[in-house]
Amino acid sequence: MNRVFALSLFCFFVSGNALQAQVIKPPFSTETTVATEGFDGKFCWVHARAGLMPGSDPTVVMTLQKLQLSGSDVFYALNEMRSSDNGASWTTPKKLASFARVPYEFDGNKGLEITVCDFSPKWHQKTGTLLGTGQTVVYENNRVRHVRPRATAYAVYAPKATAWTAWRTIEMPDEPKFKSAGAGSVQRLDLPNGDILLPIYFKEMGKAQYATTVMRCTFDGQTMRYREHGDELTIPVKRGLYEPSIAEHGGRYFLTMRNDDHGYVSVSDVGDPLRFSTPKKWTLDDGSELGNYNTQQHWVHHHQHGLWLVYARKGAGNDHVFRHRAPLFIAKVDPEALQIIRSTEQVLVPERGARLGNFGITNISDNETWVTAAEWMQGPGPNHSDPKPLVARGANNRIWVAKLKWFTPRSSR
């Protein structure tokens, strides 16, 4: 299913006594496609995120995993889909056996299981490998164990091997606060020398509040190693700051972070990816609140067209969607004021009753960026596991691929 949107943005201003509309054209067109859809009413695909393996025969590998509707965050093994024609067609999901749940023992309990979730693949240019990062999750009687260790998990896809390695975890400093530390659903940044800026969130086991930091890691194509981490950012609001994503623009580094009540943003000084300003709530450029809460946001950066944010928010006729996690919007960021420019906001992935909050960003080329999102088929309470209200609004567990096709400025003569 392909639908090409010729989009224009509108802002309003007062001229005399008349309200007039000014057309603001975005620097991209949008082609919204569906990689796959359909579900059995008991399980659905979630966490659809893609990584590009460039070269003479470029291939996009999308990872995704099954969720059991009759539970909370009950995930099963990662699967993968592939496209070798720029997303025009996709293989059917293939289960990755190395990511299946395995027995696990913690605190004397031998009846546990562990696997990896919140996975995000991205090409690592220095080593020529597709590197995926996520976090571990522990189950007891098929429910997420409340008090559990958590680690940053990773796996490597080497094109010559044509398979993912078994997942491993990053060894962290032996401190209580890092016993529950993971890179779930984050957006990383790779430096030219091959070092990786990986934002994580962490807390002592049993504590309620997360803090966010950026780890600098080395990676040799096989093993990720912790080297240092930066400022530890949190706020005294519910679960603190978590699910961070990082981007670079103009020599500074930007973090966007989830909180139960509001999305937050922070920025570094020029050239320092480990020291960040005091986090502030995301607002629009008129000072009003953005309306994003209790869900992630991710960056889109273009070398000519600047920094953009993809997010969900309330106030869009979407009170029927769990935590207002659909539709997905995109808007340009004012990097000095750390605000969203209201007049640039537009819907990127449409709302069909299902939430879209766990999504990913993939840089395909200088001229194309993808946003991938799965229709998560659990609704608001009281019966989260009943998909019928979502289906009635048109949801069908689609895996959306929204392609931003950037306009190239004409050179002056």
Short mmCIF file of C-alpha atoms in Angstrom, two decimals:
data_model
loop_
_atom_site.label_atom_id
_atom_site.label_comp_id
_atom_site.label_asym_id
_atom_site.label_seq_id
_atom_site.Cartn_x
_atom_site.Cartn_y
_atom_site.Cartn_z
CA MET A 1 0.00 0.00 0.00
CA ASN A 2 1.52 3.29 -1.15
CA ARG A 3 0.20 6.75 -0.56
CA VAL A 4 2.16 9.83 -1.55
CA PHE A 5 1.29 12.98 0.33
CA ALA A 6 1.96 16.39 -1.22
CA LEU A 7 2.00 18.30 2.04
CA SER A 8 1.76 21.97 2.83
CA LEU A 9 1.83 23.52 6.26
CA PHE A 10 -0.33 26.42 7.30
CA CYS A 11 0.16 29.15 9.86
CA PHE A 12 -2.27 31.96 10.53
CA PHE A 13 -1.64 35.65 11.06
CA VAL A 14 -3.79 38.74 11.47
CA SER A 15 -3.67 41.41 8.77
CA GLY A 16 -6.08 44.22 9.57
CA ASN A 17 -9.23 42.48 10.71
CA ALA A 18 -8.85 39.44 8.47
CA LEU A 19 -7.43 36.06 9.43
CA GLN A 20 -5.25 34.94 6.55
CA ALA A 21 -3.35 31.75 5.88
CA GLN A 22 0.27 31.59 4.86
CA VAL A 23 1.51 28.42 3.20
CA ILE A 24 4.81 27.11 4.56
CA LYS A 25 6.18 24.31 2.45
CA PRO A 26 8.18 21.63 4.27
CA PRO A 27 11.63 20.76 2.87
CA PHE A 28 10.50 17.23 2.09
CA SER A 29 7.73 15.21 0.54
CA THR A 30 6.35 12.18 2.34
CA GLU A 31 5.60 8.72 0.98
CA THR A 32 3.78 6.56 3.53
CA THR A 33 3.83 2.80 2.93
CA VAL A 34 2.91 -0.36 4.82
CA ALA A 35 5.48 -3.17 5.06
CA THR A 36 3.00 -5.71 6.42
CA GLU A 37 -0.35 -5.82 8.22
CA GLY A 38 -2.84 -8.21 9.81
CA PHE A 39 -2.89 -10.08 13.12
CA ASP A 40 -4.62 -12.95 14.89
CA GLY A 41 -6.25 -10.99 17.72
CA LYS A 42 -3.97 -12.48 20.40
CA PHE A 43 -0.49 -11.25 19.42
CA CYS A 44 0.76 -8.23 17.51
CA TRP A 45 4.01 -6.93 16.08
CA VAL A 46 5.73 -4.11 17.99
CA HIS A 47 9.11 -2.31 18.08
CA ALA A 48 9.50 -2.11 14.30
CA ARG A 49 12.84 -0.43 13.68
CA ALA A 50 15.12 -0.63 10.66
CA GLY A 51 18.81 -0.44 9.84
CA LEU A 52 20.39 0.09 6.43
CA MET A 53 23.27 -2.06 5.21
CA PRO A 54 24.73 0.13 2.43
CA GLY A 55 26.83 -0.97 -0.52
CA SER A 56 26.39 -2.02 -4.13
CA ASP A 57 23.30 -4.02 -3.14
CA PRO A 58 21.86 -2.04 -0.19
CA THR A 59 19.54 -3.94 2.12
CA VAL A 60 17.29 -2.68 4.90
CA VAL A 61 16.88 -5.02 7.87
CA MET A 62 13.88 -4.33 10.09
CA THR A 63 13.65 -5.98 13.49
CA LEU A 64 10.33 -6.44 15.28
CA GLN A 65 8.90 -8.74 17.92
CA LYS A 66 5.63 -10.31 18.98
CA LEU A 67 3.66 -8.95 21.93
CA GLN A 68 1.00 -10.95 23.78
CA LEU A 69 -2.12 -8.79 24.07
CA SER A 70 -3.29 -10.37 27.33
CA GLY A 71 -0.43 -8.94 29.39
CA SER A 72 1.83 -5.94 29.86
CA ASP A 73 5.06 -5.85 27.83
CA VAL A 74 4.99 -9.62 27.30
CA PHE A 75 7.50 -9.89 24.45
CA TYR A 76 8.80 -12.86 22.52
CA ALA A 77 11.82 -13.40 20.26
CA LEU A 78 12.94 -10.79 17.79
CA ASN A 79 12.07 -11.33 14.15
CA GLU A 80 13.47 -9.66 11.07
CA MET A 81 12.18 -8.51 7.70
CA ARG A 82 14.30 -7.42 4.75
CA SER A 83 13.97 -5.18 1.76
CA SER A 84 16.43 -4.92 -1.13
CA ASP A 85 14.32 -2.54 -3.23
CA ASN A 86 14.16 0.52 -0.96
CA GLY A 87 11.07 -0.66 0.86
CA ALA A 88 8.94 -1.43 -2.18
CA SER A 89 8.63 -5.02 -0.94
CA TRP A 90 9.56 -6.93 2.21
CA THR A 91 10.22 -10.51 3.18
CA THR A 92 7.87 -12.10 5.69
CA PRO A 93 8.97 -11.86 9.33
CA LYS A 94 11.55 -14.50 10.25
CA LYS A 95 12.09 -15.54 13.86
CA LEU A 96 15.63 -15.13 15.18
CA ALA A 97 16.31 -18.17 17.33
CA SER A 98 19.23 -16.50 19.13
CA PHE A 99 16.75 -14.02 20.64
CA ALA A 100 14.33 -16.57 22.04
CA ARG A 101 13.68 -16.50 25.77
CA VAL A 102 16.12 -18.61 27.79
CA PRO A 103 16.04 -19.80 31.43
CA TYR A 104 17.43 -17.33 33.93
CA GLU A 105 18.22 -17.35 37.63
CA PHE A 106 18.11 -14.31 39.91
CA ASP A 107 18.04 -13.95 43.68
CA GLY A 108 17.73 -17.72 44.13
CA ASN A 109 14.81 -18.02 41.73
CA LYS A 110 15.59 -20.50 38.96
CA GLY A 111 12.19 -20.33 37.29
CA LEU A 112 12.75 -17.09 35.39
CA GLU A 113 13.21 -16.32 31.68
CA ILE A 114 15.19 -13.57 29.96
CA THR A 115 15.24 -12.07 26.48
CA VAL A 116 15.93 -8.78 24.69
CA CYS A 117 13.44 -6.04 23.87
CA ASP A 118 13.30 -2.40 22.70
CA PHE A 119 15.88 -3.23 20.02
CA SER A 120 17.20 -0.72 17.45
CA PRO A 121 19.56 -1.67 14.58
CA LYS A 122 21.88 0.90 12.98
CA TRP A 123 24.81 0.69 10.59
CA HIS A 124 28.23 1.24 12.21
CA GLN A 125 30.33 2.78 9.48
CA LYS A 126 33.77 2.29 11.03
CA THR A 127 33.46 -1.50 11.33
CA GLY A 128 31.07 -2.12 8.43
CA THR A 129 28.53 -3.93 10.60
CA LEU A 130 24.89 -3.55 11.51
CA LEU A 131 24.87 -3.05 15.28
CA GLY A 132 21.65 -3.39 17.24
CA THR A 133 21.15 -2.24 20.82
CA GLY A 134 18.35 -2.75 23.32
CA GLN A 135 17.89 -4.06 26.83
CA THR A 136 17.19 -7.27 28.69
CA VAL A 137 13.81 -8.09 30.23
CA VAL A 138 13.14 -10.78 32.84
CA TYR A 139 9.88 -12.74 33.11
CA GLU A 140 8.38 -14.67 36.01
CA ASN A 141 5.28 -16.72 35.18
CA ASN A 142 5.13 -14.85 31.86
CA ARG A 143 4.97 -11.45 33.56
CA VAL A 144 7.71 -8.82 33.72
CA ARG A 145 9.40 -9.25 37.09
CA HIS A 146 9.00 -6.02 39.05
CA VAL A 147 12.42 -6.09 40.75
CA ARG A 148 14.96 -7.41 38.28
CA PRO A 149 18.41 -6.68 36.88
CA ARG A 150 18.49 -4.95 33.52
CA ALA A 151 21.39 -4.53 31.12
CA THR A 152 22.17 -2.98 27.76
CA ALA A 153 22.05 -5.77 25.22
CA TYR A 154 23.56 -5.74 21.76
CA ALA A 155 24.03 -7.97 18.75
CA VAL A 156 25.95 -7.65 15.50
CA TYR A 157 24.99 -8.46 11.95
CA ALA A 158 28.04 -8.87 9.75
CA PRO A 159 27.03 -8.85 6.06
CA LYS A 160 29.50 -11.62 5.16
CA ALA A 161 28.10 -13.84 7.90
CA THR A 162 24.47 -13.08 6.87
CA ALA A 163 23.23 -13.64 10.42
CA TRP A 164 22.99 -11.95 13.81
CA THR A 165 25.43 -12.94 16.51
CA ALA A 166 24.11 -14.14 19.86
CA TRP A 167 23.21 -11.16 22.00
CA ARG A 168 25.62 -9.96 24.68
CA THR A 169 25.52 -7.26 27.36
CA ILE A 170 27.80 -4.31 28.03
CA GLU A 171 29.84 -4.65 31.21
CA MET A 172 29.13 -1.64 33.41
CA PRO A 173 30.93 -0.20 36.46
CA ASP A 174 30.17 -2.26 39.55
CA GLU A 175 27.84 0.24 41.19
CA PRO A 176 24.29 -0.28 42.50
CA LYS A 177 22.83 2.35 40.18
CA PHE A 178 23.98 0.40 37.11
CA LYS A 179 22.39 -2.90 38.16
CA SER A 180 19.33 -1.76 36.24
CA ALA A 181 20.69 0.14 33.24
CA GLY A 182 19.60 -0.26 29.64
CA ALA A 183 19.44 1.32 26.21
CA GLY A 184 15.85 0.40 25.44
CA SER A 185 14.25 2.29 22.53
CA VAL A 186 17.06 4.85 22.39
CA GLN A 187 18.61 6.57 19.40
CA ARG A 188 22.41 6.43 19.38
CA LEU A 189 25.06 8.51 17.61
CA ASP A 190 28.28 7.14 16.08
CA LEU A 191 31.38 9.35 16.00
CA PRO A 192 33.79 9.47 13.03
CA ASN A 193 36.45 7.55 14.99
CA GLY A 194 34.00 4.69 15.58
CA ASP A 195 33.19 5.50 19.21
CA ILE A 196 29.51 5.32 20.07
CA LEU A 197 27.46 7.80 22.07
CA LEU A 198 24.79 5.57 23.56
CA PRO A 199 22.19 7.20 25.82
CA ILE A 200 20.92 4.93 28.60
CA TYR A 201 18.64 5.18 31.59
CA PHE A 202 19.35 3.57 34.94
CA LYS A 203 18.35 3.23 38.59
CA GLU A 204 19.04 1.06 41.60
CA MET A 205 16.91 -2.06 41.59
CA GLY A 206 13.74 -1.47 43.55
CA LYS A 207 13.90 2.32 43.21
CA ALA A 208 11.23 4.18 41.23
CA GLN A 209 13.09 7.01 39.54
CA TYR A 210 15.32 6.74 36.47
CA ALA A 211 18.19 8.99 35.48
CA THR A 212 19.51 9.45 31.95
CA THR A 213 23.12 9.67 30.86
CA VAL A 214 25.19 9.32 27.68
CA MET A 215 27.76 6.52 27.58
CA ARG A 216 30.80 6.68 25.35
CA CYS A 217 31.53 3.17 24.14
CA THR A 218 34.14 1.64 21.90
CA PHE A 219 33.21 -1.02 19.37
CA ASP A 220 35.61 -3.19 17.37
CA GLY A 221 33.01 -4.94 15.23
CA GLN A 222 32.38 -7.63 17.83
CA THR A 223 32.46 -6.20 21.36
CA MET A 224 31.05 -3.00 22.86
CA ARG A 225 32.93 -1.64 25.86
CA TYR A 226 31.96 1.08 28.31
CA ARG A 227 34.58 3.84 28.56
CA GLU A 228 32.87 6.69 30.42
CA HIS A 229 29.55 8.37 30.95
CA GLY A 230 28.45 11.96 31.33
CA ASP A 231 26.02 14.00 33.38
CA GLU A 232 23.29 12.09 35.18
CA LEU A 233 19.99 13.83 34.42
CA THR A 234 16.73 13.34 36.23
CA ILE A 235 13.77 15.24 37.63
CA PRO A 236 11.77 14.60 40.84
CA VAL A 237 8.64 13.64 38.91
CA LYS A 238 7.33 10.07 39.04
CA ARG A 239 9.74 7.81 37.09
CA GLY A 240 12.25 10.55 36.29
CA LEU A 241 13.82 10.72 32.81
CA TYR A 242 14.15 7.68 30.58
CA GLU A 243 14.12 6.39 26.97
CA PRO A 244 16.57 9.09 25.83
CA SER A 245 17.67 9.78 22.26
CA ILE A 246 20.66 11.82 21.10
CA ALA A 247 21.40 13.90 17.99
CA GLU A 248 24.12 16.33 16.91
CA HIS A 249 23.48 19.69 15.28
CA GLY A 250 25.89 22.59 14.81
CA GLY A 251 28.52 20.94 16.99
CA ARG A 252 26.18 20.58 19.96
CA TYR A 253 24.45 17.46 21.20
CA PHE A 254 20.75 17.26 21.97
CA LEU A 255 18.90 14.83 24.22
CA THR A 256 15.17 14.22 24.19
CA MET A 257 13.76 12.21 27.10
CA ARG A 258 10.54 10.62 28.22
CA ASN A 259 8.81 11.46 31.50
CA ASP A 260 5.43 10.35 32.78
CA ASP A 261 3.99 13.89 32.63
CA HIS A 262 6.02 15.69 29.91
CA GLY A 263 8.70 15.16 27.29
CA TYR A 264 12.00 16.87 28.15
CA VAL A 265 14.96 18.25 26.19
CA SER A 266 18.55 19.13 27.07
CA VAL A 267 21.56 20.40 25.10
CA SER A 268 25.35 20.26 25.47
CA ASP A 269 27.99 22.90 24.88
CA VAL A 270 29.76 22.82 21.52
CA GLY A 271 31.96 19.74 21.19
CA ASP A 272 31.05 18.11 24.51
CA PRO A 273 28.62 15.17 24.20
CA LEU A 274 28.75 14.27 27.91
CA ARG A 275 27.76 17.54 29.65
CA PHE A 276 24.18 18.76 29.34
CA SER A 277 22.00 21.64 30.41
CA THR A 278 19.24 21.32 32.99
CA PRO A 279 16.39 19.41 31.31
CA LYS A 280 13.39 21.52 30.32
CA LYS A 281 9.90 20.58 29.21
CA TRP A 282 9.25 20.51 25.50
CA THR A 283 7.19 23.56 24.54
CA LEU A 284 5.98 25.15 21.36
CA ASP A 285 7.44 28.44 20.18
CA ASP A 286 4.48 30.32 21.66
CA GLY A 287 5.43 29.00 25.09
CA SER A 288 2.57 26.52 25.42
CA GLU A 289 3.24 22.88 26.31
CA LEU A 290 3.84 20.47 23.45
CA GLY A 291 1.46 17.86 24.90
CA ASN A 292 3.83 14.91 24.65
CA TYR A 293 3.87 12.71 27.76
CA ASN A 294 4.74 9.19 28.88
CA THR A 295 6.08 8.11 25.52
CA GLN A 296 9.30 8.43 23.54
CA GLN A 297 10.36 11.02 21.01
CA HIS A 298 13.13 10.68 18.42
CA TRP A 299 15.25 12.97 16.26
CA VAL A 300 15.42 13.49 12.52
CA HIS A 301 18.49 15.47 11.47
CA HIS A 302 19.31 16.71 7.99
CA HIS A 303 22.59 18.41 7.15
CA GLN A 304 20.84 21.17 5.17
CA HIS A 305 17.40 21.36 6.75
CA GLY A 306 18.28 21.16 10.42
CA LEU A 307 16.87 19.35 13.43
CA TRP A 308 13.36 17.90 13.59
CA LEU A 309 11.47 15.96 16.25
CA VAL A 310 9.04 13.08 15.77
CA TYR A 311 6.53 12.67 18.61
CA ALA A 312 2.96 11.98 19.68
CA ARG A 313 0.85 14.41 21.72
CA LYS A 314 -2.58 14.98 23.16
CA GLY A 315 -4.97 17.54 21.74
CA ALA A 316 -5.31 15.97 18.29
CA GLY A 317 -8.78 14.44 18.62
CA ASN A 318 -7.03 11.33 19.90
CA ASP A 319 -8.41 10.83 23.41
CA HIS A 320 -9.41 7.29 22.42
CA VAL A 321 -5.73 6.30 21.84
CA PHE A 322 -3.71 4.85 24.71
CA ARG A 323 -1.72 7.76 26.21
CA HIS A 324 -2.42 9.76 23.02
CA ARG A 325 0.36 7.81 21.25
CA ALA A 326 -0.97 8.40 17.74
CA PRO A 327 -0.77 9.99 15.27
CA LEU A 328 2.96 10.60 14.93
CA PHE A 329 3.85 14.23 14.25
CA ILE A 330 7.01 15.78 12.89
CA ALA A 331 8.04 19.39 13.44
CA LYS A 332 11.17 21.49 13.21
CA VAL A 333 13.16 22.30 16.34
CA ASP A 334 14.43 25.76 17.25
CA PRO A 335 17.88 24.67 18.51
CA GLU A 336 18.53 27.89 20.43
CA ALA A 337 15.21 28.19 22.25
CA LEU A 338 14.80 24.39 22.50
CA GLN A 339 11.24 24.68 21.28
CA ILE A 340 9.07 23.15 18.58
CA ILE A 341 8.13 25.53 15.77
CA ARG A 342 4.35 25.17 15.72
CA SER A 343 3.88 26.23 12.10
CA THR A 344 6.01 23.32 10.87
CA GLU A 345 4.06 20.55 12.58
CA GLN A 346 2.38 17.95 10.42
CA VAL A 347 1.06 14.41 10.76
CA LEU A 348 3.64 11.91 9.58
CA VAL A 349 2.00 8.56 10.42
CA PRO A 350 -1.82 8.51 10.59
CA GLU A 351 -3.91 7.36 13.54
CA ARG A 352 -6.21 4.38 13.12
CA GLY A 353 -7.06 3.79 16.76
CA ALA A 354 -3.83 2.00 17.71
CA ARG A 355 -0.83 3.53 19.44
CA LEU A 356 2.36 4.25 17.48
CA GLY A 357 4.65 5.43 20.27
CA ASN A 358 7.44 2.83 19.95
CA PHE A 359 8.98 3.82 16.64
CA GLY A 360 12.37 4.24 14.98
CA ILE A 361 14.32 6.55 12.66
CA THR A 362 16.52 5.30 9.80
CA ASN A 363 18.83 7.45 7.69
CA ILE A 364 18.72 5.95 4.20
CA SER A 365 20.71 8.64 2.38
CA ASP A 366 21.31 12.39 2.36
CA ASN A 367 18.02 12.66 0.51
CA GLU A 368 15.84 10.16 2.40
CA THR A 369 14.93 9.38 6.02
CA TRP A 370 12.48 6.72 7.21
CA VAL A 371 10.25 6.60 10.26
CA THR A 372 9.02 3.07 11.07
CA ALA A 373 6.18 2.36 13.49
CA ALA A 374 3.96 -0.58 14.36
CA GLU A 375 0.27 -0.33 15.24
CA TRP A 376 0.38 -1.66 18.81
CA MET A 377 -2.97 -3.40 19.22
CA GLN A 378 -3.59 -2.75 22.90
CA GLY A 379 -6.01 0.04 23.74
CA PRO A 380 -6.80 2.19 26.77
CA GLY A 381 -8.39 0.69 29.89
CA PRO A 382 -10.23 -0.95 31.32
CA ASN A 383 -9.78 -3.80 28.81
CA HIS A 384 -6.36 -3.24 27.27
CA SER A 385 -6.25 -6.64 25.59
CA ASP A 386 -9.45 -6.20 23.56
CA PRO A 387 -8.47 -5.05 20.06
CA LYS A 388 -12.04 -4.72 18.75
CA PRO A 389 -12.35 -0.94 19.40
CA LEU A 390 -9.06 -0.41 17.57
CA VAL A 391 -10.10 -2.60 14.65
CA ALA A 392 -13.36 -0.64 14.42
CA ARG A 393 -11.29 2.51 13.85
CA GLY A 394 -9.24 0.85 11.13
CA ALA A 395 -6.19 -0.52 12.97
CA ASN A 396 -4.74 -3.75 11.58
CA ASN A 397 -1.28 -4.05 13.18
CA ARG A 398 0.29 -2.25 10.21
CA ILE A 399 4.03 -1.76 10.09
CA TRP A 400 4.21 1.78 8.74
CA VAL A 401 7.22 3.07 6.82
CA ALA A 402 7.01 6.84 6.35
CA LYS A 403 9.68 8.04 3.91
CA LEU A 404 10.83 11.65 4.11
CA LYS A 405 12.27 12.66 0.75
CA TRP A 406 14.30 15.81 1.22
CA PHE A 407 14.34 18.60 -1.34
CA THR A 408 17.81 19.59 -2.52
CA PRO A 409 18.24 23.38 -2.66
CA ARG A 410 19.02 24.63 -6.13
CA SER A 411 22.53 25.97 -6.55
CA SER A 412 22.79 29.64 -7.51
CA ARG A 413 24.20 30.52 -10.91
#
